[in-house]
Coordinates of C-alpha atoms in Angstrom, one line a residue:
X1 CA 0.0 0.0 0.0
X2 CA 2.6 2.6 1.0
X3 CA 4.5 1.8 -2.6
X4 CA 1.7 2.7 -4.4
X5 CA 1.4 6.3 -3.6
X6 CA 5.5 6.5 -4.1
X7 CA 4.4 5.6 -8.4
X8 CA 2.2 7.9 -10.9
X9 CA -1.4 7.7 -9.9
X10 CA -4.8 7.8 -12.6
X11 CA -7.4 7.6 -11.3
X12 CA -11.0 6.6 -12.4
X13 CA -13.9 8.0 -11.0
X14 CA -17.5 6.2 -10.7
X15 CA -20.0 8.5 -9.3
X16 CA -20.4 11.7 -7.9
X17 CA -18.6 14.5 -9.8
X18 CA -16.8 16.5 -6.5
X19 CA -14.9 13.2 -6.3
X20 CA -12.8 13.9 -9.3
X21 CA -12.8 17.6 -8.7
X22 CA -10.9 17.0 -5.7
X23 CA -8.6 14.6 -7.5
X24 CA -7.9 17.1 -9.9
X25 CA -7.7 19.7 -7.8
X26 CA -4.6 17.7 -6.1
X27 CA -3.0 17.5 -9.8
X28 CA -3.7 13.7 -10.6
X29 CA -5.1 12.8 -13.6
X30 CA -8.3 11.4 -13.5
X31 CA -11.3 10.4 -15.8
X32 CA -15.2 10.6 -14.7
X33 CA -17.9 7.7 -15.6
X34 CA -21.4 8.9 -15.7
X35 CA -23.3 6.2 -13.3
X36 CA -26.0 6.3 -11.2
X37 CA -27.8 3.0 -9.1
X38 CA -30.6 1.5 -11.7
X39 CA -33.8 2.2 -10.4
X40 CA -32.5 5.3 -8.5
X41 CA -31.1 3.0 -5.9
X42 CA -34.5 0.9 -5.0
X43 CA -33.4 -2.0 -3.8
X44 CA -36.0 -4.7 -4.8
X45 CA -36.4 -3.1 -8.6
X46 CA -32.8 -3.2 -8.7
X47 CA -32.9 -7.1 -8.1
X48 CA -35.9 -8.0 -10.7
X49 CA -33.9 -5.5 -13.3
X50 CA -31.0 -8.0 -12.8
X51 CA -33.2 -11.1 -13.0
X52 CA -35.1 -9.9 -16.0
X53 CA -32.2 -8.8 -18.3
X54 CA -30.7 -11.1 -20.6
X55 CA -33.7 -13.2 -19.9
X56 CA -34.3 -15.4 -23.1
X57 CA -38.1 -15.6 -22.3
X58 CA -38.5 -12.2 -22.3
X59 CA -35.6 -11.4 -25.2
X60 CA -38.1 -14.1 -27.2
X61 CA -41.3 -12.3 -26.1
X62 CA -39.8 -8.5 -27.0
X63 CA -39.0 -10.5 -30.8
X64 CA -42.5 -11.3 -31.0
X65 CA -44.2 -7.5 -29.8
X66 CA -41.4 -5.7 -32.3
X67 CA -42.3 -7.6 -35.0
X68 CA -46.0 -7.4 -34.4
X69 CA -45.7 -3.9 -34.5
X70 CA -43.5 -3.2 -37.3
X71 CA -45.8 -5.5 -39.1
X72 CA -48.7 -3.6 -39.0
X73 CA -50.1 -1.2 -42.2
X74 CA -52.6 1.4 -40.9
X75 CA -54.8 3.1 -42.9
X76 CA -57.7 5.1 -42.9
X77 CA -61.0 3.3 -44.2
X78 CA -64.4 5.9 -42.7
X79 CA -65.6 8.2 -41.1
X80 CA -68.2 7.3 -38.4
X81 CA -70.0 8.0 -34.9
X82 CA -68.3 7.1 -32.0
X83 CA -71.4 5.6 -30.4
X84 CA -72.2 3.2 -33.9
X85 CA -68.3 1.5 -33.5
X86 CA -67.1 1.5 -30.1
X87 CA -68.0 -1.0 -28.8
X88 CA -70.9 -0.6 -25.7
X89 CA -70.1 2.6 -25.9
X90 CA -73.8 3.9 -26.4
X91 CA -74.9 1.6 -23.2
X92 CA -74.8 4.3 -20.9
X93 CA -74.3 8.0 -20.7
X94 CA -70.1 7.6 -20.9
X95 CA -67.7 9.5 -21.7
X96 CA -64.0 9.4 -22.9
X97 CA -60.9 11.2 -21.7
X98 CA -57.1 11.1 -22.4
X99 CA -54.7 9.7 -20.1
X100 CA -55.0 6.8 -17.3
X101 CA -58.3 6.6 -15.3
X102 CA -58.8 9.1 -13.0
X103 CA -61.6 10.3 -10.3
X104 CA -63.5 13.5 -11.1
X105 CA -62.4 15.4 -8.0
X106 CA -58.7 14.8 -9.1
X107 CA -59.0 16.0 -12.6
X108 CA -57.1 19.3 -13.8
X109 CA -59.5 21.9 -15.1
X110 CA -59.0 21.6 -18.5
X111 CA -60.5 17.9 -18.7
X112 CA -63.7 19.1 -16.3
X113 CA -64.2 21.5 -18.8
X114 CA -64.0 19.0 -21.9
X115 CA -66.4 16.7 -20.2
X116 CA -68.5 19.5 -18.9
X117 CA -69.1 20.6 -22.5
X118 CA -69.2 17.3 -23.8
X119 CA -72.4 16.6 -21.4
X120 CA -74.1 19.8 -23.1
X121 CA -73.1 18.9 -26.9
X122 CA -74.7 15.7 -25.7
X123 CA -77.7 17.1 -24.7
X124 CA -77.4 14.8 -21.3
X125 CA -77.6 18.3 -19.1
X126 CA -78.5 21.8 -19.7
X127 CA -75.3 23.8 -19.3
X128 CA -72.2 23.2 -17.5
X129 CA -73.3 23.3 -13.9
X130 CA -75.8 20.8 -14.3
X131 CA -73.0 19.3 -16.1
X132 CA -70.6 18.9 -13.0
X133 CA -73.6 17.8 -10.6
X134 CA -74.3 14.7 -13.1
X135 CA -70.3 13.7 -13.7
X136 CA -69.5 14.3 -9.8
X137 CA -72.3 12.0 -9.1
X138 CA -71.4 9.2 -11.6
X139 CA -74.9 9.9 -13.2
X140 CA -72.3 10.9 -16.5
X141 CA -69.4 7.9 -16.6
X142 CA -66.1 8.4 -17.9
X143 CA -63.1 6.4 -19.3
X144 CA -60.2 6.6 -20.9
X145 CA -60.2 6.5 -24.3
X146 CA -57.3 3.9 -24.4
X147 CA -60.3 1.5 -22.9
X148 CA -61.8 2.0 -25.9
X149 CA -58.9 1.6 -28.8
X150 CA -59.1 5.4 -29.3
X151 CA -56.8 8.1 -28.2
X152 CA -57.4 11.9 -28.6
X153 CA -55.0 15.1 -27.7
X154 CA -55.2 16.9 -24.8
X155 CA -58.3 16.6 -22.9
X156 CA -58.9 13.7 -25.6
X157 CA -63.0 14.2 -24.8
X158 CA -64.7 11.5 -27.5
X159 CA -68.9 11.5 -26.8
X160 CA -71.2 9.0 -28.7
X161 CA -72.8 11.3 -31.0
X162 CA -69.0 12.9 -32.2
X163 CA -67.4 11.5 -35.5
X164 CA -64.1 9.8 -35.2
X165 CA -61.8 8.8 -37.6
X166 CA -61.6 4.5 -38.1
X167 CA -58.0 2.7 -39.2
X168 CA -57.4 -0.8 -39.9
X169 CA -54.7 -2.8 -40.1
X170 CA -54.5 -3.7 -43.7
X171 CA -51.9 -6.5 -42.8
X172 CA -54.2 -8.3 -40.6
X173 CA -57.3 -10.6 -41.2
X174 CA -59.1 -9.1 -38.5
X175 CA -58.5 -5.5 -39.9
X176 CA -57.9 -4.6 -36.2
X177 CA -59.2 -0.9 -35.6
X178 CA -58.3 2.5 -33.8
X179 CA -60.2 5.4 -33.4
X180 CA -59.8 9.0 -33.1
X181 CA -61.7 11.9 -32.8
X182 CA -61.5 15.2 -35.2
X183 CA -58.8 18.1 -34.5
X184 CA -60.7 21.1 -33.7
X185 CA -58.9 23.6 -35.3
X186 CA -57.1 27.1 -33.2
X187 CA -58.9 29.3 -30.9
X188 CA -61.3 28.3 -28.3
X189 CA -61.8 24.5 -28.4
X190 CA -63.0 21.6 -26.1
X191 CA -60.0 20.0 -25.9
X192 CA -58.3 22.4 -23.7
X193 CA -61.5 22.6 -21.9
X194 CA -63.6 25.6 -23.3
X195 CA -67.1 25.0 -23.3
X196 CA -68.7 28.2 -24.7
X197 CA -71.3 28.3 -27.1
X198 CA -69.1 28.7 -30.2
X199 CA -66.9 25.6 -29.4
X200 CA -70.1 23.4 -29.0
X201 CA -71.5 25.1 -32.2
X202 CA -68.0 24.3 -33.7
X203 CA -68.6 20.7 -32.5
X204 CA -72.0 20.5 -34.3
X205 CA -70.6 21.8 -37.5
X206 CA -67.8 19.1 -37.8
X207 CA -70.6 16.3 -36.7
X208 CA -73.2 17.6 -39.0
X209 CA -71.2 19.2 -42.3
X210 CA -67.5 18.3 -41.7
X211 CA -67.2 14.3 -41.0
X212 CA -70.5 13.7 -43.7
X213 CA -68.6 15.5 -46.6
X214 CA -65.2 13.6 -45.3
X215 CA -66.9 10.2 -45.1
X216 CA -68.2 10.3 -48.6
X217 CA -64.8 11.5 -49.5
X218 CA -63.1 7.7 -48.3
X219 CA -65.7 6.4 -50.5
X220 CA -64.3 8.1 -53.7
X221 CA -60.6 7.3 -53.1
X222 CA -60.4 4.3 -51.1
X223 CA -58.6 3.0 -48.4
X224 CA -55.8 5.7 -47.2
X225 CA -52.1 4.4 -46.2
X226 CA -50.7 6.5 -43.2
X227 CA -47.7 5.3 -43.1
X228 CA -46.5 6.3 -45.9
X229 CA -48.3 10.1 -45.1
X230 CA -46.1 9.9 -41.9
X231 CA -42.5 9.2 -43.6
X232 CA -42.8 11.6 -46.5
X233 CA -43.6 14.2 -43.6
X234 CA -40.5 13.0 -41.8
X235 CA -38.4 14.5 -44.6
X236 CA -40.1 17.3 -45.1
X237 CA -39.5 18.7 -41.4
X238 CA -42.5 17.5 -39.4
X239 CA -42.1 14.7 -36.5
X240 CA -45.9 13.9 -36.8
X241 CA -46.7 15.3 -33.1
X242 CA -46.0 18.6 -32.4
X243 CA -45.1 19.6 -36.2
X244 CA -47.6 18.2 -38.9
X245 CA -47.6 21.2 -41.2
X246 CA -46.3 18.6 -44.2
X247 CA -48.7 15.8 -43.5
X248 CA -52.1 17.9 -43.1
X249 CA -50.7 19.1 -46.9
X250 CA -49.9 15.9 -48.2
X251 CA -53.5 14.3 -46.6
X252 CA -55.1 17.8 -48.5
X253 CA -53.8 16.9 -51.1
X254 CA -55.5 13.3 -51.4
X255 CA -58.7 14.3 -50.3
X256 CA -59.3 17.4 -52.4
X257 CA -59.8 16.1 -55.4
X258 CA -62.1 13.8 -53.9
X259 CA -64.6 16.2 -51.6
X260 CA -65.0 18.0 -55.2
X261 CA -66.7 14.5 -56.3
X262 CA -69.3 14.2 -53.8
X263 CA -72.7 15.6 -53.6
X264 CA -71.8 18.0 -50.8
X265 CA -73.0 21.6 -52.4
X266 CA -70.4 23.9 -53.4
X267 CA -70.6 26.0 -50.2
X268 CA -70.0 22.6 -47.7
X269 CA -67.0 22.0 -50.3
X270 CA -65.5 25.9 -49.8
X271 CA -65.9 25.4 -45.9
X272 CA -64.9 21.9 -45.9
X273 CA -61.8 22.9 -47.6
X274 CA -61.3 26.0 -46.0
X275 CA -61.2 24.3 -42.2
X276 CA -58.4 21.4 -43.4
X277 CA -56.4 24.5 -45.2
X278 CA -56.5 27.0 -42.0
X279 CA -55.3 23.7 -39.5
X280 CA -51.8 22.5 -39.6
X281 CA -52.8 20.1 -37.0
X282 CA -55.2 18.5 -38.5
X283 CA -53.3 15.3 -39.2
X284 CA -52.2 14.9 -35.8
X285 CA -55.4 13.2 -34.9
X286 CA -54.5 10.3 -37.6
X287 CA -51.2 10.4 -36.7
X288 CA -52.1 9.4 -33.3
X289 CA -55.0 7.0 -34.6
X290 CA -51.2 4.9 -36.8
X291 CA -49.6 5.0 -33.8
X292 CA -52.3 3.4 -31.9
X293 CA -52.8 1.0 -34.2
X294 CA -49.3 -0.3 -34.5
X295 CA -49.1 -0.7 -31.2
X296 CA -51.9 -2.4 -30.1
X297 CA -50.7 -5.1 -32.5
X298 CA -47.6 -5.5 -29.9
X299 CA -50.1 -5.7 -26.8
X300 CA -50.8 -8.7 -24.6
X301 CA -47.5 -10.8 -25.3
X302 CA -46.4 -12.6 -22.3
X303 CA -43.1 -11.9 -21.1
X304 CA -42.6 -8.5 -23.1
X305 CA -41.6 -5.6 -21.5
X306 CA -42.1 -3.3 -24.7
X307 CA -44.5 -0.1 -23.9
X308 CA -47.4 0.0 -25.7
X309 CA -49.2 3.3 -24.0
X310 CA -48.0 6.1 -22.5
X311 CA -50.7 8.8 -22.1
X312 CA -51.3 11.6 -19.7
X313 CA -54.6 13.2 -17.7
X314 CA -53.1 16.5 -17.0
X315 CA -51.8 14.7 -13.7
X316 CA -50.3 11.7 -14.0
X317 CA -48.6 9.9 -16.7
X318 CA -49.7 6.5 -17.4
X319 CA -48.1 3.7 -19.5
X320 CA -49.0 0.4 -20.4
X321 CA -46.7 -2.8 -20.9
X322 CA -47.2 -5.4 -23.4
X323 CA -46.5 -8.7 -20.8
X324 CA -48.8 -6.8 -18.5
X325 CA -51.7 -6.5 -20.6
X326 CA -54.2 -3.4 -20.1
X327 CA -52.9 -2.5 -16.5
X328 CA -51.9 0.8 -16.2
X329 CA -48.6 1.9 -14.3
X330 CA -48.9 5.7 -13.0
X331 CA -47.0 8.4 -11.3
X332 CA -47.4 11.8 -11.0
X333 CA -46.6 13.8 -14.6
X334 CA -42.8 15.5 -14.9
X335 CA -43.1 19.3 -15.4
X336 CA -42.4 20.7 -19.1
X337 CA -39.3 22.6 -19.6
X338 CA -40.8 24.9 -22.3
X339 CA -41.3 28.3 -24.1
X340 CA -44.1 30.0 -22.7
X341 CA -46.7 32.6 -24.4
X342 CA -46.7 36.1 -23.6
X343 CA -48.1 36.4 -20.0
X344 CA -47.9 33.6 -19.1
X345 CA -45.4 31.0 -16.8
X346 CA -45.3 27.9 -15.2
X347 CA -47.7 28.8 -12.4
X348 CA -50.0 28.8 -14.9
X349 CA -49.8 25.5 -16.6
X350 CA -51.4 22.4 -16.3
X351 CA -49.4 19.2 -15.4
X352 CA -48.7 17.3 -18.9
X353 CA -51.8 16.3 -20.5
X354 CA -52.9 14.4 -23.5
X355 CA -52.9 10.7 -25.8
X356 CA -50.4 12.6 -27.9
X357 CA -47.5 10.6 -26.6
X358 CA -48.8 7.7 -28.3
X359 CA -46.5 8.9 -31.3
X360 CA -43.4 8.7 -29.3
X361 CA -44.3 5.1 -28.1
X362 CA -44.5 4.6 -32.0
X363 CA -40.9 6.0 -32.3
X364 CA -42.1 9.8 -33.8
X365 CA -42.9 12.5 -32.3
X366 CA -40.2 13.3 -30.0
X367 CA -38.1 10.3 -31.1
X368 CA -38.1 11.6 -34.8
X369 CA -37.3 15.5 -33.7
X370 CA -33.7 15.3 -35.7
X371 CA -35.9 15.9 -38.4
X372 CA -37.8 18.6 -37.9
X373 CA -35.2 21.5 -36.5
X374 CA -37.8 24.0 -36.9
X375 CA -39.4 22.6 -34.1
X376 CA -37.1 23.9 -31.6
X377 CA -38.6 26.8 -32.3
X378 CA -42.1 25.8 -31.0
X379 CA -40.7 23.7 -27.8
X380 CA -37.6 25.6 -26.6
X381 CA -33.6 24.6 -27.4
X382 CA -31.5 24.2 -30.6
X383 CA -31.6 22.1 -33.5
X384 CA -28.6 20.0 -31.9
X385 CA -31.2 19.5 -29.1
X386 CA -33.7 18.1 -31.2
X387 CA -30.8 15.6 -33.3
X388 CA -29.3 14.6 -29.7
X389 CA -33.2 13.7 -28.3
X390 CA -33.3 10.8 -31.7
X391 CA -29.7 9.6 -31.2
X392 CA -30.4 9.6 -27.0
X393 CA -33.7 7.6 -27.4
X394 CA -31.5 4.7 -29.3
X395 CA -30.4 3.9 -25.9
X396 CA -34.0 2.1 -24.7
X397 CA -35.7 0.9 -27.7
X398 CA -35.6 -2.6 -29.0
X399 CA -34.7 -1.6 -32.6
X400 CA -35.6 0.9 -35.1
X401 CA -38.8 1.5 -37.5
X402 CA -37.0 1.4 -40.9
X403 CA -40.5 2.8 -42.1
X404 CA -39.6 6.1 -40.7
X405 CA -36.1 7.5 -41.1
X406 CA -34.5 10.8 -40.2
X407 CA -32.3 12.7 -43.2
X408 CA -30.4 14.8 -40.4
X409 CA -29.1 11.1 -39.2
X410 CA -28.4 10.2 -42.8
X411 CA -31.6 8.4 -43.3
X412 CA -31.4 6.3 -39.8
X413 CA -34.7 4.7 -38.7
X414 CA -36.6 6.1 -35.9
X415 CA -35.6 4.5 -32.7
X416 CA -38.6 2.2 -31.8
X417 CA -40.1 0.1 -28.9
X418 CA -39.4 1.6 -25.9
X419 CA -37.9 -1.4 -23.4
X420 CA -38.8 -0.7 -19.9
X421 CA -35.6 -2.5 -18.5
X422 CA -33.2 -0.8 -20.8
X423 CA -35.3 2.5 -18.9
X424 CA -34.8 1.2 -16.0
X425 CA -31.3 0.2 -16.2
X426 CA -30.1 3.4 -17.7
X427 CA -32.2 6.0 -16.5
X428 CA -32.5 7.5 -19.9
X429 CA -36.2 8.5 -19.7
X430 CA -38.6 8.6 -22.6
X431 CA -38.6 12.2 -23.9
X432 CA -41.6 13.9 -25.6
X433 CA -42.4 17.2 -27.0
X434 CA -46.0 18.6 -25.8
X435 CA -48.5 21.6 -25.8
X436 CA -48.7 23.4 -22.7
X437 CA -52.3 23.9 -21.1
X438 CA -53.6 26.8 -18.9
X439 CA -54.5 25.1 -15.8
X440 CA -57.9 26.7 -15.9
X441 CA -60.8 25.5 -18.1
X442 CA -61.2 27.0 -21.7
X443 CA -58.2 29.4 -21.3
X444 CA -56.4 27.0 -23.9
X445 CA -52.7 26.5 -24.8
X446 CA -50.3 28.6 -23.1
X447 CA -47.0 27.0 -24.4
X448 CA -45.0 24.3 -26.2
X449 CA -41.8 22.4 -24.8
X450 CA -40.3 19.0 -24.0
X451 CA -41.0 16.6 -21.5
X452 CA -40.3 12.6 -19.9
X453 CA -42.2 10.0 -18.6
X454 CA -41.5 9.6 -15.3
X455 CA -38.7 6.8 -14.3
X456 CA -41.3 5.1 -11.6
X457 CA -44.4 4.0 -14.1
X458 CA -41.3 1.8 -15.7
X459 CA -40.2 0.8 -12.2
X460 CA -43.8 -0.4 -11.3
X461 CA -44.6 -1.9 -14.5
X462 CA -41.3 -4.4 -14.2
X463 CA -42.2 -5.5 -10.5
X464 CA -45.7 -6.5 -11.7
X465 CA -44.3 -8.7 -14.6
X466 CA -41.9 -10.2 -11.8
X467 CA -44.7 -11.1 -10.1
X468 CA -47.0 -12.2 -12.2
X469 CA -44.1 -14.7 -13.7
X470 CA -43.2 -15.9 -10.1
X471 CA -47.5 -16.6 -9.5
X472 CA -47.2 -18.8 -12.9
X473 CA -44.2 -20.8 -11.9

């Protein structure tokens, strides 16, 4: 021992940063390593993490959810009422929200003010205090719209009598189906809880003129294929979440020919065409609809550990797990390190909120920012930012999508099928761009920036497949 301080030391540091400082500060050379404890040092996750990695049941099982989901084609078939194809749906007066289940008296404002409104459109109560008395009392039900194969953005408020859109999996024999309700448009709109009588009225108008015209439209040009919608608008600087300026172009541009061959009069035509035109975001909805739709091909294999939700109620974030089946796995949403509007400031904001982050369970979204630098624009940092998020992300997926690829990353495929052990294990957390709400009811979006899923509903979800194994052995 006494020798070895008499030669050259180098030392290698593990941990805390100040260790090496101090090294340095000596005059030895010395060279850091970036680690923390798995798990953020909890104990018993720490031991199933070590049990479940390199597990061939579960290395087999993850094979079997990747390829399920890269196998899937979605595309866009109809255009019909919620209440005619989800399932039960019409059986009592129910509701759907985004995010995991929640109790009313927890909600954030903006999702009491979707459902409040949604009650009126509905005709189930008078306005929106009658409203409240008949959702706090359970007379009005409401789930989340995941329960129902359908996902919508932000307060993600389906009813029975709104439209949504329907895609199939052309690759399978049961033509398995998502759903999604219609984008709104800017302004004042349910889904960041405004109920006034101009968002219902706009409601009506897409129910009654809107989702018509666009239904007869799928039956003049067939079957539409999202996928490839989604990877042109990769190269031409969307990531299909946040930024779908490219893809609400390139879906005008198949449908317009089309609404100009249906009966519609010439005026439903002008406004028809007018709404899609003045909405970048009007793809998003679709977007989300692909997403879901891969996915859910991926679900229910035992063993996985491959996410197939993550979705948020404007309080906690939720995800699912495919070797845990429809259970969901919560903790309490991570703030959003964004750019906020005039006036306004984090005080303000609701917790995350919205199905959105279906996308980056698909491997877009956030996952695919490299290519779309402008977006940094929209969500705070710098285009590095955005190529650094793709290449981080790598780190905890399975594989890649080689259906979506990044020109920024000469052409790489999206990084795809988040593993919750390789989250676990390196603490890289899932990382998504998002819309900031005003905390209040109908005041809308107040921001833009990025976000991650926090590290526990990954912590949760692998202790339950632990135990569920050990009950079956």
């Amino acid at each position: 021992m006494t020798r070895l301080f008499d030669q050259k030391i180098s030392v290698l540091n593990i941990g805390l940063q100040s260790f090496a400082d101090n090294i340095a500060t000596a005059g030895a050379p010395v060279s850091s390593i970036m680690w923390q404890p798995p798990a953020e040092g909890q104990i018993e996750a720490g031991l199933v993490l070590a049990r479940l990695l390199n597990d061939p049941e579960v290395i087999k099982a993850n094979e079997i959810a990747m390829e399920r989901y890269l196998g899937v084609e979605p595309v866009l078939v109809d255009v019909q009422t919620a209440g005619d194809v989800l399932p039960d749906f019409r059986a009592d007066k129910r509701l759907l929200h985004s995010g995991p289940p929640i109790a009313w008296q927890d909600m954030c404002g903006p999702v009491k003010g979707a459902l409040m409104g949604a009650a009126v459109y509905e005709g189930w109560a008078k306005n929106v205090e009658d409203a409240s008395r008949m959702l706090e009392s359970g007379e009005i039900q409401f789930s989340p719209c995941h329960s129902y194969n359908a996902v919508g953005p932000m307060a993600g408020i389906i009813s029975p009598s709104m439209p949504v859109w329907v895609v199939e999996d052309a690759n399978s024999e049961a033509r398995h189906r998502t759903f999604s309700n219609f984008n709104e448009g800017l302004g004042k709109v349910l889904r960041f809880g405004a109920n006034s009588t101009e968002v219902l009225d706009r409601l009506r108008w897409i129910e009654q003129e809107l989702a018509p015209t666009l239904q007869k439209t799928l039956q003049v040009t067939g079957p539409i294929e999202l996928k490839p919608i989604m990877a042109q608008a990769l190269h031409m600087g969307d990531e299909v979440h946040n930024r779908n300026a490219a893809a609400t172009g390139i879906l005008i541009k198949k449908l317009a020919p089309s609404i100009l061959k249906t009966d519609a009069s010439t005026d439903v035509q002008e406004r028809v065409l007018s709404f899609l035109a003045s909405n970048d975001h009007f793809f998003l909805n679709l977007s989300m609809a692909a997403c879901k739709n891969m996915l859910n091909a991926a679900a229910g294999v035992p063993n996985s550990t491959m996410v197939t939700v993550m979705a948020r109620n404007g309080v906690n974030f939720g995800i699912r797990m495919s070797g845990t089946g429809d259970q969901w796995f919560q903790a309490p949403a991570n703030p959003v390190d964004g750019l906020f509007f005039p006036g306004y400031g984090v005080e303000d904001a609701a917790a995350d909120l919205g199905d959105s982050a279906i996308t980056e369970t698909a491997g877009v979204g956030g996952f695919a920012m490299a290519s779309s630098p402008a977006i940094v624009k929209f969500v705070g940092g710098t285009p590095q930012d955005a190529t650094n998020n793709s290449r981080r992300m790598q780190s905890i997926t399975l594989g890649t999508n080689p259906a979506f690829t990044l020109p920024p990353l000469n052409f790489a495929p999206t990084a795809a099928g988040i593993d919750a052990i390789k989250v676990v294990d390196r603490g890289v957390l899932p990382i998504i761009n998002t819309g900031i709400a005003h905390k209040e009811a109908g005041v809308g979006q107040i921001g833009a920036g990025i976000t991650t899923a926090p590290l526990q509903c990954f912590v949760e979800a692998l202790l339950t497949l632990w135990a569920k194994r050990k009950g079956n052995s």
